[in-house]
Tab-separated table of C-alpha atoms and ligand atoms in Angstrom:
chain	number	residue	atom	x	y	z
A	1	MET	CA	-48.434	-0.505	91.898
A	2	ASP	CA	-45.085	-1.958	90.788
A	3	ASN	CA	-44.237	-2.983	87.222
A	4	PHE	CA	-44.882	-6.633	86.500
A	5	THR	CA	-45.147	-9.384	83.914
A	6	PHE	CA	-47.851	-12.013	84.115
A	7	TYR	CA	-47.858	-15.285	82.195
A	8	SER	CA	-50.565	-17.827	82.902
A	9	PRO	CA	-50.926	-20.045	79.846
A	10	THR	CA	-52.824	-22.982	81.411
A	11	TYR	CA	-55.994	-24.148	79.648
A	12	PHE	CA	-58.669	-24.841	82.277
A	13	ASP	CA	-61.494	-27.291	81.699
A	14	PHE	CA	-63.860	-26.788	84.649
A	15	GLY	CA	-67.028	-28.618	85.656
A	16	ARG	CA	-68.917	-31.864	86.035
A	17	GLY	CA	-67.454	-34.746	84.073
A	18	ALA	CA	-64.560	-32.667	82.702
A	19	GLU	CA	-62.106	-35.547	83.241
A	20	SER	CA	-63.678	-37.314	80.263
A	21	HIS	CA	-61.800	-34.787	78.065
A	22	VAL	CA	-58.401	-35.851	79.377
A	23	ALA	CA	-57.237	-37.822	76.321
A	24	GLU	CA	-58.394	-35.127	73.922
A	25	LEU	CA	-56.418	-32.541	75.909
A	26	VAL	CA	-53.285	-34.692	76.063
A	27	HIS	CA	-53.525	-34.963	72.279
A	28	ARG	CA	-54.109	-31.244	71.824
A	29	PHE	CA	-50.970	-30.417	73.793
A	30	GLY	CA	-48.781	-32.876	71.907
A	31	GLY	CA	-48.628	-35.912	74.213
A	32	THR	CA	-48.113	-39.277	72.529
A	33	LYS	CA	-46.523	-41.284	75.363
A	34	VAL	CA	-47.699	-40.376	78.848
A	35	LEU	CA	-46.494	-40.876	82.402
A	36	PHE	CA	-49.703	-41.288	84.450
A	37	HIS	CA	-48.653	-40.073	87.911
A	38	TYR	CA	-50.817	-40.373	91.034
A	39	GLY	CA	-50.832	-40.658	94.811
A	40	GLY	CA	-51.667	-43.153	97.491
A	41	GLY	CA	-54.903	-44.715	96.343
A	42	SER	CA	-57.770	-42.222	96.636
A	43	ILE	CA	-58.162	-42.147	92.840
A	44	LYS	CA	-58.463	-45.938	92.684
A	45	LYS	CA	-61.071	-45.941	95.433
A	46	SER	CA	-63.145	-43.234	93.752
A	47	GLY	CA	-62.988	-44.851	90.293
A	48	LEU	CA	-61.141	-41.856	88.788
A	49	TYR	CA	-58.088	-43.991	87.978
A	50	ASP	CA	-60.190	-46.336	85.798
A	51	ARG	CA	-61.976	-43.469	84.068
A	52	VAL	CA	-58.719	-41.726	83.135
A	53	ALA	CA	-57.000	-44.964	82.064
A	54	ASP	CA	-59.985	-45.986	79.913
A	55	CYS	CA	-60.140	-42.575	78.312
A	56	LEU	CA	-56.430	-42.711	77.372
A	57	LYS	CA	-56.774	-46.252	76.016
A	58	LYS	CA	-59.829	-45.368	73.902
A	59	GLU	CA	-57.946	-42.484	72.333
A	60	GLY	CA	-54.971	-44.793	71.649
A	61	ILE	CA	-52.584	-42.866	73.915
A	62	ALA	CA	-49.856	-45.110	75.310
A	63	PHE	CA	-48.980	-44.650	78.958
A	64	VAL	CA	-46.805	-45.931	81.770
A	65	GLU	CA	-47.837	-45.292	85.332
A	66	LEU	CA	-46.200	-44.326	88.585
A	67	GLY	CA	-48.329	-44.114	91.731
A	68	GLY	CA	-47.347	-43.724	95.363
A	69	VAL	CA	-46.795	-39.971	95.682
A	70	LYS	CA	-47.062	-39.117	99.370
A	71	PRO	CA	-48.283	-35.806	100.800
A	72	ASN	CA	-45.143	-33.628	101.080
A	73	PRO	CA	-43.705	-35.405	98.011
A	74	ARG	CA	-40.246	-36.939	98.219
A	75	SER	CA	-37.199	-36.781	95.997
A	76	GLY	CA	-36.812	-40.590	95.764
A	77	LEU	CA	-40.028	-41.109	93.804
A	78	VAL	CA	-39.149	-38.172	91.555
A	79	GLN	CA	-35.830	-39.885	90.685
A	80	GLU	CA	-37.756	-43.049	89.882
A	81	GLY	CA	-40.148	-41.076	87.651
A	82	ILE	CA	-37.253	-39.445	85.791
A	83	GLN	CA	-35.660	-42.851	85.065
A	84	LEU	CA	-38.995	-44.170	83.851
A	85	CYS	CA	-39.575	-41.207	81.547
A	86	LYS	CA	-36.100	-41.549	80.061
A	87	SER	CA	-36.281	-45.314	79.529
A	88	GLU	CA	-39.853	-45.256	78.196
A	89	LYS	CA	-39.345	-42.125	76.067
A	90	VAL	CA	-42.274	-40.365	77.718
A	91	ASP	CA	-43.191	-36.990	76.196
A	92	PHE	CA	-46.053	-35.845	78.489
A	93	ILE	CA	-46.681	-36.039	82.254
A	94	LEU	CA	-50.245	-36.413	83.459
A	95	ALA	CA	-50.727	-35.724	87.176
A	96	VAL	CA	-53.989	-37.010	88.668
A	97	GLY	CA	-54.339	-35.952	92.306
A	98	GLY	CA	-53.556	-33.069	94.619
A	99	GLY	CA	-50.727	-30.587	94.970
A	100	SER	CA	-48.287	-33.312	96.007
A	101	VAL	CA	-48.858	-35.336	92.834
A	102	ILE	CA	-48.709	-32.234	90.641
A	103	ASP	CA	-45.509	-30.984	92.311
A	104	SER	CA	-43.896	-34.397	91.908
A	105	ALA	CA	-44.990	-34.426	88.244
A	106	LYS	CA	-43.435	-30.991	87.670
A	107	ALA	CA	-40.155	-32.158	89.237
A	108	ILE	CA	-40.133	-35.208	86.947
A	109	ALA	CA	-40.959	-32.975	83.967
A	110	ALA	CA	-37.952	-30.736	84.613
A	111	GLY	CA	-35.616	-33.559	85.680
A	112	SER	CA	-36.331	-35.709	82.623
A	113	VAL	CA	-34.737	-33.176	80.275
A	114	TYR	CA	-31.813	-32.246	82.557
A	115	ASP	CA	-28.465	-34.022	82.676
A	116	GLY	CA	-27.652	-33.308	86.336
A	117	ASN	CA	-29.473	-34.088	89.601
A	118	PHE	CA	-32.977	-32.550	89.492
A	119	LEU	CA	-32.477	-31.398	93.098
A	120	ASP	CA	-30.095	-28.741	91.710
A	121	PHE	CA	-33.256	-26.760	90.860
A	122	TYR	CA	-34.420	-26.894	94.474
A	123	ARG	CA	-30.973	-26.244	95.953
A	124	GLY	CA	-30.564	-23.053	93.919
A	125	LYS	CA	-27.727	-24.576	91.852
A	126	ALA	CA	-29.497	-24.562	88.476
A	127	VAL	CA	-32.364	-22.801	86.733
A	128	ILE	CA	-35.115	-24.694	84.928
A	129	GLU	CA	-34.706	-23.941	81.226
A	130	LYS	CA	-37.019	-26.589	79.807
A	131	ALA	CA	-39.412	-29.302	80.930
A	132	LEU	CA	-41.721	-31.924	79.510
A	133	PRO	CA	-45.315	-30.673	79.246
A	134	VAL	CA	-47.547	-31.378	82.256
A	135	GLY	CA	-51.343	-31.744	82.395
A	136	THR	CA	-53.368	-32.187	85.580
A	137	VAL	CA	-56.639	-33.641	86.835
A	138	LEU	CA	-57.091	-31.999	90.232
A	139	THR	CA	-58.732	-33.834	93.154
A	140	ILE	CA	-58.289	-31.333	96.018
A	141	ALA	CA	-58.606	-27.561	96.170
A	142	ALA	CA	-55.581	-26.401	98.128
A	143	ALA	CA	-52.051	-25.930	96.812
A	144	GLY	CA	-52.933	-24.107	93.588
A	145	SER	CA	-50.236	-26.050	91.746
A	146	GLU	CA	-52.746	-26.637	88.926
A	147	GLY	CA	-52.257	-23.031	87.834
A	148	SER	CA	-48.832	-22.157	89.207
A	149	GLY	CA	-45.266	-22.498	88.025
A	150	ASN	CA	-44.202	-23.742	91.462
A	151	THR	CA	-43.234	-27.127	92.857
A	152	VAL	CA	-42.222	-28.080	96.398
A	153	ILE	CA	-40.265	-31.275	97.114
A	154	THR	CA	-38.757	-32.791	100.257
A	155	ASP	CA	-35.125	-33.709	99.688
A	156	GLU	CA	-34.867	-37.067	101.443
A	157	GLU	CA	-31.109	-36.802	101.948
A	158	THR	CA	-31.312	-33.591	103.973
A	159	GLN	CA	-34.980	-33.562	105.091
A	160	ILE	CA	-35.195	-30.057	103.622
A	161	LYS	CA	-38.406	-29.068	101.846
A	162	LYS	CA	-37.778	-26.492	99.163
A	163	GLY	CA	-39.524	-24.977	96.186
A	164	ALA	CA	-38.506	-24.373	92.593
A	165	LYS	CA	-40.247	-22.079	90.178
A	166	SER	CA	-40.415	-21.649	86.422
A	167	ASP	CA	-42.934	-20.715	83.754
A	168	TRP	CA	-41.873	-23.982	82.088
A	169	LEU	CA	-43.700	-25.784	84.897
A	170	ARG	CA	-47.067	-24.147	84.366
A	171	PRO	CA	-49.444	-26.933	83.364
A	172	LYS	CA	-50.535	-27.011	79.717
A	173	PHE	CA	-54.018	-27.899	80.915
A	174	SER	CA	-55.770	-28.483	84.219
A	175	ILE	CA	-59.051	-30.324	84.575
A	176	LEU	CA	-61.056	-29.048	87.537
A	177	ASN	CA	-64.170	-31.046	88.326
A	178	PRO	CA	-65.514	-30.005	91.754
A	179	GLU	CA	-67.343	-33.369	92.057
A	180	LEU	CA	-63.948	-35.051	92.390
A	181	THR	CA	-63.346	-33.188	95.659
A	182	CYS	CA	-66.533	-34.510	97.332
A	183	THR	CA	-64.700	-37.600	98.614
A	184	LEU	CA	-62.225	-35.496	100.626
A	185	PRO	CA	-62.253	-35.989	104.402
A	186	ALA	CA	-63.341	-32.833	106.289
A	187	TYR	CA	-59.814	-32.364	107.655
A	188	GLN	CA	-58.267	-32.267	104.159
A	189	THR	CA	-61.017	-29.945	102.939
A	190	ALA	CA	-60.313	-27.571	105.829
A	191	ALA	CA	-56.534	-27.803	105.400
A	192	GLY	CA	-56.990	-26.997	101.716
A	193	ALA	CA	-59.172	-23.990	102.529
A	194	THR	CA	-56.535	-22.751	104.977
A	195	ASP	CA	-53.788	-23.092	102.376
A	196	ILE	CA	-55.876	-21.123	99.873
A	197	MET	CA	-56.409	-18.331	102.425
A	198	ILE	CA	-52.713	-18.131	103.236
A	199	HIS	CA	-51.748	-18.022	99.544
A	200	VAL	CA	-53.848	-14.881	99.440
A	201	CYS	CA	-52.491	-13.486	102.719
A	202	GLU	CA	-48.861	-13.923	101.615
A	203	ARG	CA	-49.712	-11.455	98.848
A	204	TYR	CA	-52.178	-9.253	100.711
A	205	PHE	CA	-49.797	-8.376	103.550
A	206	SER	CA	-47.569	-6.119	101.488
A	207	ASN	CA	-46.021	-2.706	101.910
A	208	THR	CA	-46.795	-1.783	98.313
A	209	GLU	CA	-49.479	0.872	98.248
A	210	GLU	CA	-52.199	1.666	95.693
A	211	VAL	CA	-52.900	-1.926	94.680
A	212	GLU	CA	-56.652	-1.658	95.062
A	213	ILE	CA	-57.473	-4.132	92.301
A	214	THR	CA	-55.347	-6.945	93.719
A	215	ASP	CA	-56.425	-6.086	97.287
A	216	ARG	CA	-60.064	-6.419	96.275
A	217	LEU	CA	-59.418	-9.700	94.434
A	218	CYS	CA	-57.702	-11.010	97.569
A	219	GLU	CA	-60.587	-9.936	99.787
A	220	GLY	CA	-63.123	-11.551	97.449
A	221	ILE	CA	-61.293	-14.875	97.589
A	222	LEU	CA	-60.929	-14.732	101.375
A	223	LYS	CA	-64.614	-13.945	101.836
A	224	THR	CA	-65.581	-16.777	99.483
A	225	ILE	CA	-63.551	-19.299	101.465
A	226	ILE	CA	-64.978	-17.988	104.751
A	227	TYR	CA	-68.511	-18.417	103.383
A	228	GLU	CA	-68.135	-21.724	101.538
A	229	THR	CA	-65.885	-23.827	103.780
A	230	PRO	CA	-68.406	-24.351	106.615
A	231	ARG	CA	-70.987	-25.227	103.935
A	232	VAL	CA	-68.905	-28.072	102.482
A	233	ILE	CA	-67.924	-29.313	105.899
A	234	GLU	CA	-71.605	-29.524	106.778
A	235	ASN	CA	-72.536	-31.036	103.422
A	236	PRO	CA	-69.553	-32.541	101.557
A	237	GLU	CA	-71.695	-33.065	98.445
A	238	ASN	CA	-72.529	-29.360	98.024
A	239	TYR	CA	-71.403	-28.989	94.399
A	240	ASP	CA	-71.681	-25.211	94.175
A	241	ALA	CA	-69.719	-24.613	97.350
A	242	ARG	CA	-67.070	-27.103	96.167
A	243	ALA	CA	-66.979	-25.324	92.793
A	244	ASN	CA	-66.420	-21.897	94.336
A	245	ILE	CA	-63.655	-23.224	96.571
A	246	MET	CA	-61.972	-25.017	93.674
A	247	TRP	CA	-61.801	-21.949	91.448
A	248	ALA	CA	-60.775	-19.796	94.416
A	249	GLY	CA	-57.867	-22.184	95.008
A	250	MET	CA	-56.612	-21.599	91.482
A	251	LEU	CA	-57.068	-17.819	91.614
A	252	ALA	CA	-55.320	-17.643	94.975
A	253	HIS	CA	-52.066	-18.968	93.614
A	254	ASN	CA	-51.636	-18.371	89.876
A	255	ASN	CA	-50.394	-14.946	91.012
A	256	VAL	CA	-53.255	-12.868	89.652
A	257	CYS	CA	-53.571	-11.631	93.267
A	258	GLY	CA	-49.864	-11.020	93.672
A	259	VAL	CA	-48.765	-9.009	90.676
A	260	GLY	CA	-47.549	-5.436	91.065
A	261	ARG	CA	-46.708	-5.767	94.729
A	262	GLU	CA	-44.101	-6.999	97.168
A	263	GLN	CA	-45.054	-10.409	98.621
A	264	ASP	CA	-44.221	-11.956	101.976
A	265	TRP	CA	-44.130	-15.824	102.140
A	266	ALA	CA	-42.728	-16.041	105.695
A	267	SER	CA	-45.642	-18.163	106.987
A	268	HIS	CA	-45.101	-20.666	104.188
A	269	HIS	CA	-41.378	-20.921	104.769
A	270	ILE	CA	-41.816	-21.258	108.535
A	271	GLU	CA	-44.428	-23.992	107.931
A	272	HIS	CA	-42.392	-25.898	105.346
A	273	GLU	CA	-39.840	-26.693	108.055
A	274	LEU	CA	-42.630	-28.352	110.067
A	275	SER	CA	-43.929	-30.428	107.157
A	276	ALA	CA	-40.361	-31.467	106.272
A	277	LEU	CA	-39.533	-32.593	109.823
A	278	TYR	CA	-42.860	-34.008	111.037
A	279	ASP	CA	-44.682	-34.700	107.767
A	280	VAL	CA	-47.646	-32.582	108.867
A	281	THR	CA	-50.397	-31.620	106.425
A	282	HIS	CA	-49.253	-28.333	104.879
A	283	GLY	CA	-52.570	-26.490	105.439
A	284	ALA	CA	-52.764	-27.664	109.045
A	285	GLY	CA	-49.229	-26.425	109.674
A	286	LEU	CA	-50.232	-23.067	108.202
A	287	ALA	CA	-53.284	-22.933	110.481
A	288	VAL	CA	-50.881	-22.996	113.431
A	289	ILE	CA	-48.193	-20.690	112.035
A	290	ALA	CA	-50.039	-17.990	110.057
A	291	PRO	CA	-52.103	-16.501	112.935
A	292	LEU	CA	-48.980	-16.473	115.122
A	293	TRP	CA	-47.049	-14.740	112.347
A	294	MET	CA	-49.905	-12.212	112.183
A	295	ARG	CA	-49.858	-11.545	115.920
A	296	HIS	CA	-46.070	-11.188	115.838
A	297	VAL	CA	-45.724	-8.790	112.910
A	298	MET	CA	-48.819	-6.750	113.743
A	299	LYS	CA	-46.898	-5.235	116.654
A	300	THR	CA	-44.428	-3.672	114.180
A	301	ASN	CA	-46.716	-2.948	111.233
A	302	PRO	CA	-50.450	-2.922	112.062
A	303	ASN	CA	-51.613	-1.042	108.914
A	304	LYS	CA	-52.777	-3.855	106.687
A	305	PHE	CA	-54.256	-5.763	109.601
A	306	ILE	CA	-56.738	-2.956	110.151
A	307	THR	CA	-57.924	-3.288	106.537
A	308	PHE	CA	-57.948	-7.094	106.882
A	309	ALA	CA	-60.193	-6.796	109.961
A	310	THR	CA	-62.660	-4.300	108.547
A	311	ARG	CA	-62.939	-5.495	104.953
A	312	VAL	CA	-62.529	-9.267	105.342
A	313	TRP	CA	-63.983	-9.902	108.807
A	314	ASP	CA	-66.476	-6.978	108.890
A	315	ILE	CA	-65.115	-5.652	112.203
A	316	ASP	CA	-66.118	-2.066	112.983
A	317	LEU	CA	-63.161	0.309	112.996
A	318	ASN	CA	-62.349	1.707	116.418
A	319	GLU	CA	-60.791	5.024	115.380
A	320	ASN	CA	-59.459	5.641	118.871
A	321	ASN	CA	-57.744	2.293	118.961
A	322	PRO	CA	-57.159	0.864	115.431
A	323	GLU	CA	-54.788	-1.759	116.833
A	324	GLU	CA	-57.667	-3.205	118.789
A	325	THR	CA	-59.586	-3.498	115.504
A	326	ALA	CA	-56.573	-5.214	113.893
A	327	LEU	CA	-56.360	-7.709	116.744
A	328	LYS	CA	-60.057	-8.509	116.462
A	329	GLY	CA	-59.503	-9.429	112.821
A	330	ILE	CA	-56.787	-11.908	113.765
A	331	GLU	CA	-59.004	-13.314	116.508
A	332	ALA	CA	-61.850	-13.765	114.015
A	333	PHE	CA	-59.467	-15.648	111.725
A	334	GLU	CA	-58.338	-17.882	114.611
A	335	LYS	CA	-61.951	-18.609	115.538
A	336	PHE	CA	-62.759	-19.500	111.922
A	337	LEU	CA	-59.820	-21.935	111.767
A	338	LYS	CA	-60.891	-23.564	115.033
A	339	ASN	CA	-64.478	-23.927	113.799
A	340	ILE	CA	-63.399	-25.744	110.646
A	341	GLY	CA	-61.327	-28.157	112.743
A	342	MET	CA	-57.803	-26.855	112.215
A	343	PRO	CA	-55.105	-27.113	114.894
A	344	SER	CA	-53.551	-24.136	116.687
A	345	SER	CA	-50.569	-25.586	118.554
A	346	PHE	CA	-47.319	-27.537	118.203
A	347	ALA	CA	-48.805	-30.346	120.311
A	348	GLU	CA	-51.641	-30.932	117.835
A	349	LEU	CA	-49.095	-31.199	114.995
A	350	GLY	CA	-46.778	-33.519	116.930
A	351	ALA	CA	-44.053	-30.842	116.803
A	352	LYS	CA	-41.553	-30.534	119.656
A	353	GLN	CA	-40.283	-27.464	121.466
A	354	GLU	CA	-36.737	-28.908	121.659
A	355	ASP	CA	-36.576	-28.907	117.832
A	356	ILE	CA	-37.057	-25.128	117.576
A	357	PRO	CA	-33.306	-24.374	117.218
A	358	LEU	CA	-33.056	-26.998	114.446
A	359	LEU	CA	-36.179	-25.697	112.650
A	360	THR	CA	-34.804	-22.165	112.867
A	361	ASP	CA	-31.313	-23.161	111.682
A	362	LYS	CA	-32.750	-24.926	108.644
A	363	LEU	CA	-34.996	-22.007	107.789
A	364	MET	CA	-32.420	-19.252	108.243
A	365	SER	CA	-29.476	-21.105	106.726
A	366	GLY	CA	-27.536	-18.649	104.542
A	367	ARG	CA	-29.656	-15.551	105.193
A	368	GLU	CA	-30.270	-12.810	107.702
A	369	THR	CA	-34.005	-12.181	107.365
A	370	GLU	CA	-37.232	-13.896	106.314
A	371	GLY	CA	-40.348	-12.307	104.786
A	372	ASN	CA	-41.028	-8.767	103.590
A	373	TYR	CA	-44.079	-7.224	105.251
A	374	VAL	CA	-41.897	-7.187	108.335
A	375	LYS	CA	-38.382	-8.521	107.881
A	376	LEU	CA	-38.034	-11.250	110.501
A	377	THR	CA	-34.747	-12.047	112.205
A	378	ARG	CA	-33.684	-15.388	113.624
A	379	GLN	CA	-34.968	-14.236	117.011
A	380	ASP	CA	-38.393	-13.402	115.534
A	381	ILE	CA	-38.622	-16.883	114.030
A	382	ILE	CA	-37.785	-18.469	117.374
A	383	GLU	CA	-40.474	-16.373	119.054
A	384	ILE	CA	-43.094	-17.390	116.470
A	385	TYR	CA	-42.286	-21.096	116.894
A	386	GLU	CA	-42.215	-20.688	120.707
A	387	SER	CA	-45.650	-19.067	120.692
A	388	ALA	CA	-47.026	-22.281	119.131
A	389	VAL	CA	-45.888	-24.346	122.137
A	390	ARG	CA	-49.091	-24.929	124.047
B	1	NZQ	O1	-52.542	-39.732	97.925
B	1	NZQ	P1	-54.013	-39.873	97.866
B	1	NZQ	O2	-54.496	-41.249	98.166
B	1	NZQ	O3	-54.597	-39.321	96.600
B	1	NZQ	O4	-54.625	-39.007	99.107
B	1	NZQ	C1	-54.486	-37.603	99.206
B	1	NZQ	C2	-53.554	-37.180	100.333
B	1	NZQ	O5	-53.546	-38.127	101.361
B	1	NZQ	C3	-55.796	-37.053	99.671
B	1	NZQ	N1	-56.718	-36.723	98.585
B	1	NZQ	C4	-56.498	-35.895	97.530
B	1	NZQ	N2	-57.607	-35.795	96.801
B	1	NZQ	C5	-58.545	-36.573	97.398
B	1	NZQ	C6	-57.973	-37.185	98.530
B	1	NZQ	N3	-58.670	-38.014	99.346
B	1	NZQ	C7	-59.957	-38.252	99.018
B	1	NZQ	N4	-60.579	-37.699	97.958
B	1	NZQ	C8	-59.907	-36.843	97.133
B	1	NZQ	N5	-60.555	-36.275	96.106
B	1	NZQ	O6	-55.481	-35.822	100.322
B	1	NZQ	C9	-54.196	-35.928	100.890
B	1	NZQ	C10	-53.431	-34.656	100.609
B	1	NZQ	O7	-53.096	-34.545	99.245
B	1	NZQ	P2	-51.980	-33.507	98.778
B	1	NZQ	O8	-51.801	-33.660	97.314
B	1	NZQ	O9	-50.780	-33.655	99.642
B	1	NZQ	O10	-52.694	-32.125	99.134
B	1	NZQ	P3	-52.391	-30.651	98.702
B	1	NZQ	O11	-53.045	-30.350	97.410
B	1	NZQ	O12	-52.729	-29.832	99.871
B	1	NZQ	O13	-50.814	-30.578	98.429
B	1	NZQ	C11	-49.903	-30.341	99.465
B	1	NZQ	C12	-48.510	-30.161	98.904
B	1	NZQ	O14	-48.465	-29.028	98.029
B	1	NZQ	C13	-47.378	-28.192	98.431
B	1	NZQ	C14	-47.339	-28.396	99.918
B	1	NZQ	O15	-46.158	-27.945	100.497
B	1	NZQ	C15	-47.523	-29.890	100.019
B	1	NZQ	O16	-46.313	-30.570	99.795
B	1	NZQ	N6	-47.597	-26.832	97.938
B	1	NZQ	C16	-47.401	-26.604	96.631
B	1	NZQ	C17	-47.544	-25.351	96.064
B	1	NZQ	C18	-47.320	-25.110	94.619
B	1	NZQ	N7	-46.826	-26.083	93.890
B	1	NZQ	O17	-47.555	-24.024	94.090
B	1	NZQ	C19	-47.915	-24.195	96.881
B	1	NZQ	C20	-48.394	-24.548	98.241
B	1	NZQ	O18	-48.134	-23.477	99.109
B	1	NZQ	C21	-47.838	-25.752	98.858
B	1	NZQ	O19	-46.617	-25.459	99.494
B	2	ZN	ZN1	-49.463	-23.304	100.547
């Protein structure tokens, strides 16, 4: 196990009705004037918007609002949010929604106390050294942004989707009520489950040895998602299954599964080019890319895939042919993704073969390799994208 530091200061309020504590939590973490940030309308339809607004009003917390965050959140709305925070002297950002709303809120939080263009943080030109405090009310188990210090934004000028990272962005509190996720369409539920699994896999597929504790945490989360996802797809109102998935989504990405080891992240970076160019749902893009990444890198480094197959997918080890065992694990994963309704090809995502050179150029701009479990060259990336053309 490698040396590490771990800082995860978020206060979690989990369970039925937890959103009724939102005003109290804003108060506790110092908010007096709030930006209430949300997405495209699901929270108005479900009544969550009214409940949160009423709660803030009752507690006497002033707020301004900014809705309209789109999946794969854009830089333009972030700029608008920053202007609003500056002109209204906002001191707390409340994100009510999914990963896109939370990521947009984090970008606004950092940009509001920075003199330059907030995109500097995403272009690697500046480091986040402070931010307004952020609180969240989560409505989808997927991105894990409710417990992470990460944010991913699409730069509308360049159509490049990039992440920024800082402990300053870790939410002060996150409210996780599994009931709020019952209104999710099956496709979004499945895409979220896929994203959670790949957050684990990006950490699990590592060359660092002797990380039994984090390996076992990873396997526990993967097995939970494999068990619970078909149950919520069959019965969207299954509270306990929703609850297990929601907490798994947080654990998958606050880095408790990643500490002390080298991490990979190639599947995410390869996918982000697809969501930037075609606006595909992030989890659906991962459902196409991650198994192809697995098939590609397994040829060079099968070790961890054998463990993945036997421990996660309960495949019997064929000692005479461990690579066959490894392949069966990947096949089991592919079958699972298909059963929960996820795509497996470029065509299903609306992605085009002729764009592969562009996707690859954007991804590999300024570097020689991608990922760590196996260091991928430009040619490897092309082959992974090509294998999705079906
Ligand atoms: O906008 P509304 O109307 O709310 O609809 C959303 C959106 O259309 C809908 N939705 C959310 N909760 C709902 C609901 N519909 C009905 N009932 C509910 N309870 O679901 C759609 C997707 O929402 P979004 O916020 O985009 O989903 P997700 O949480 O998957 O976030 C995806 C974004 O997170 C980024 C992705 O790249 C993508 O941009 N990621 C962020 C990470 C981080 N900050 O740490 C890590 C991830 O790897 C990921 O890259
Ligand atoms: Zn993800």
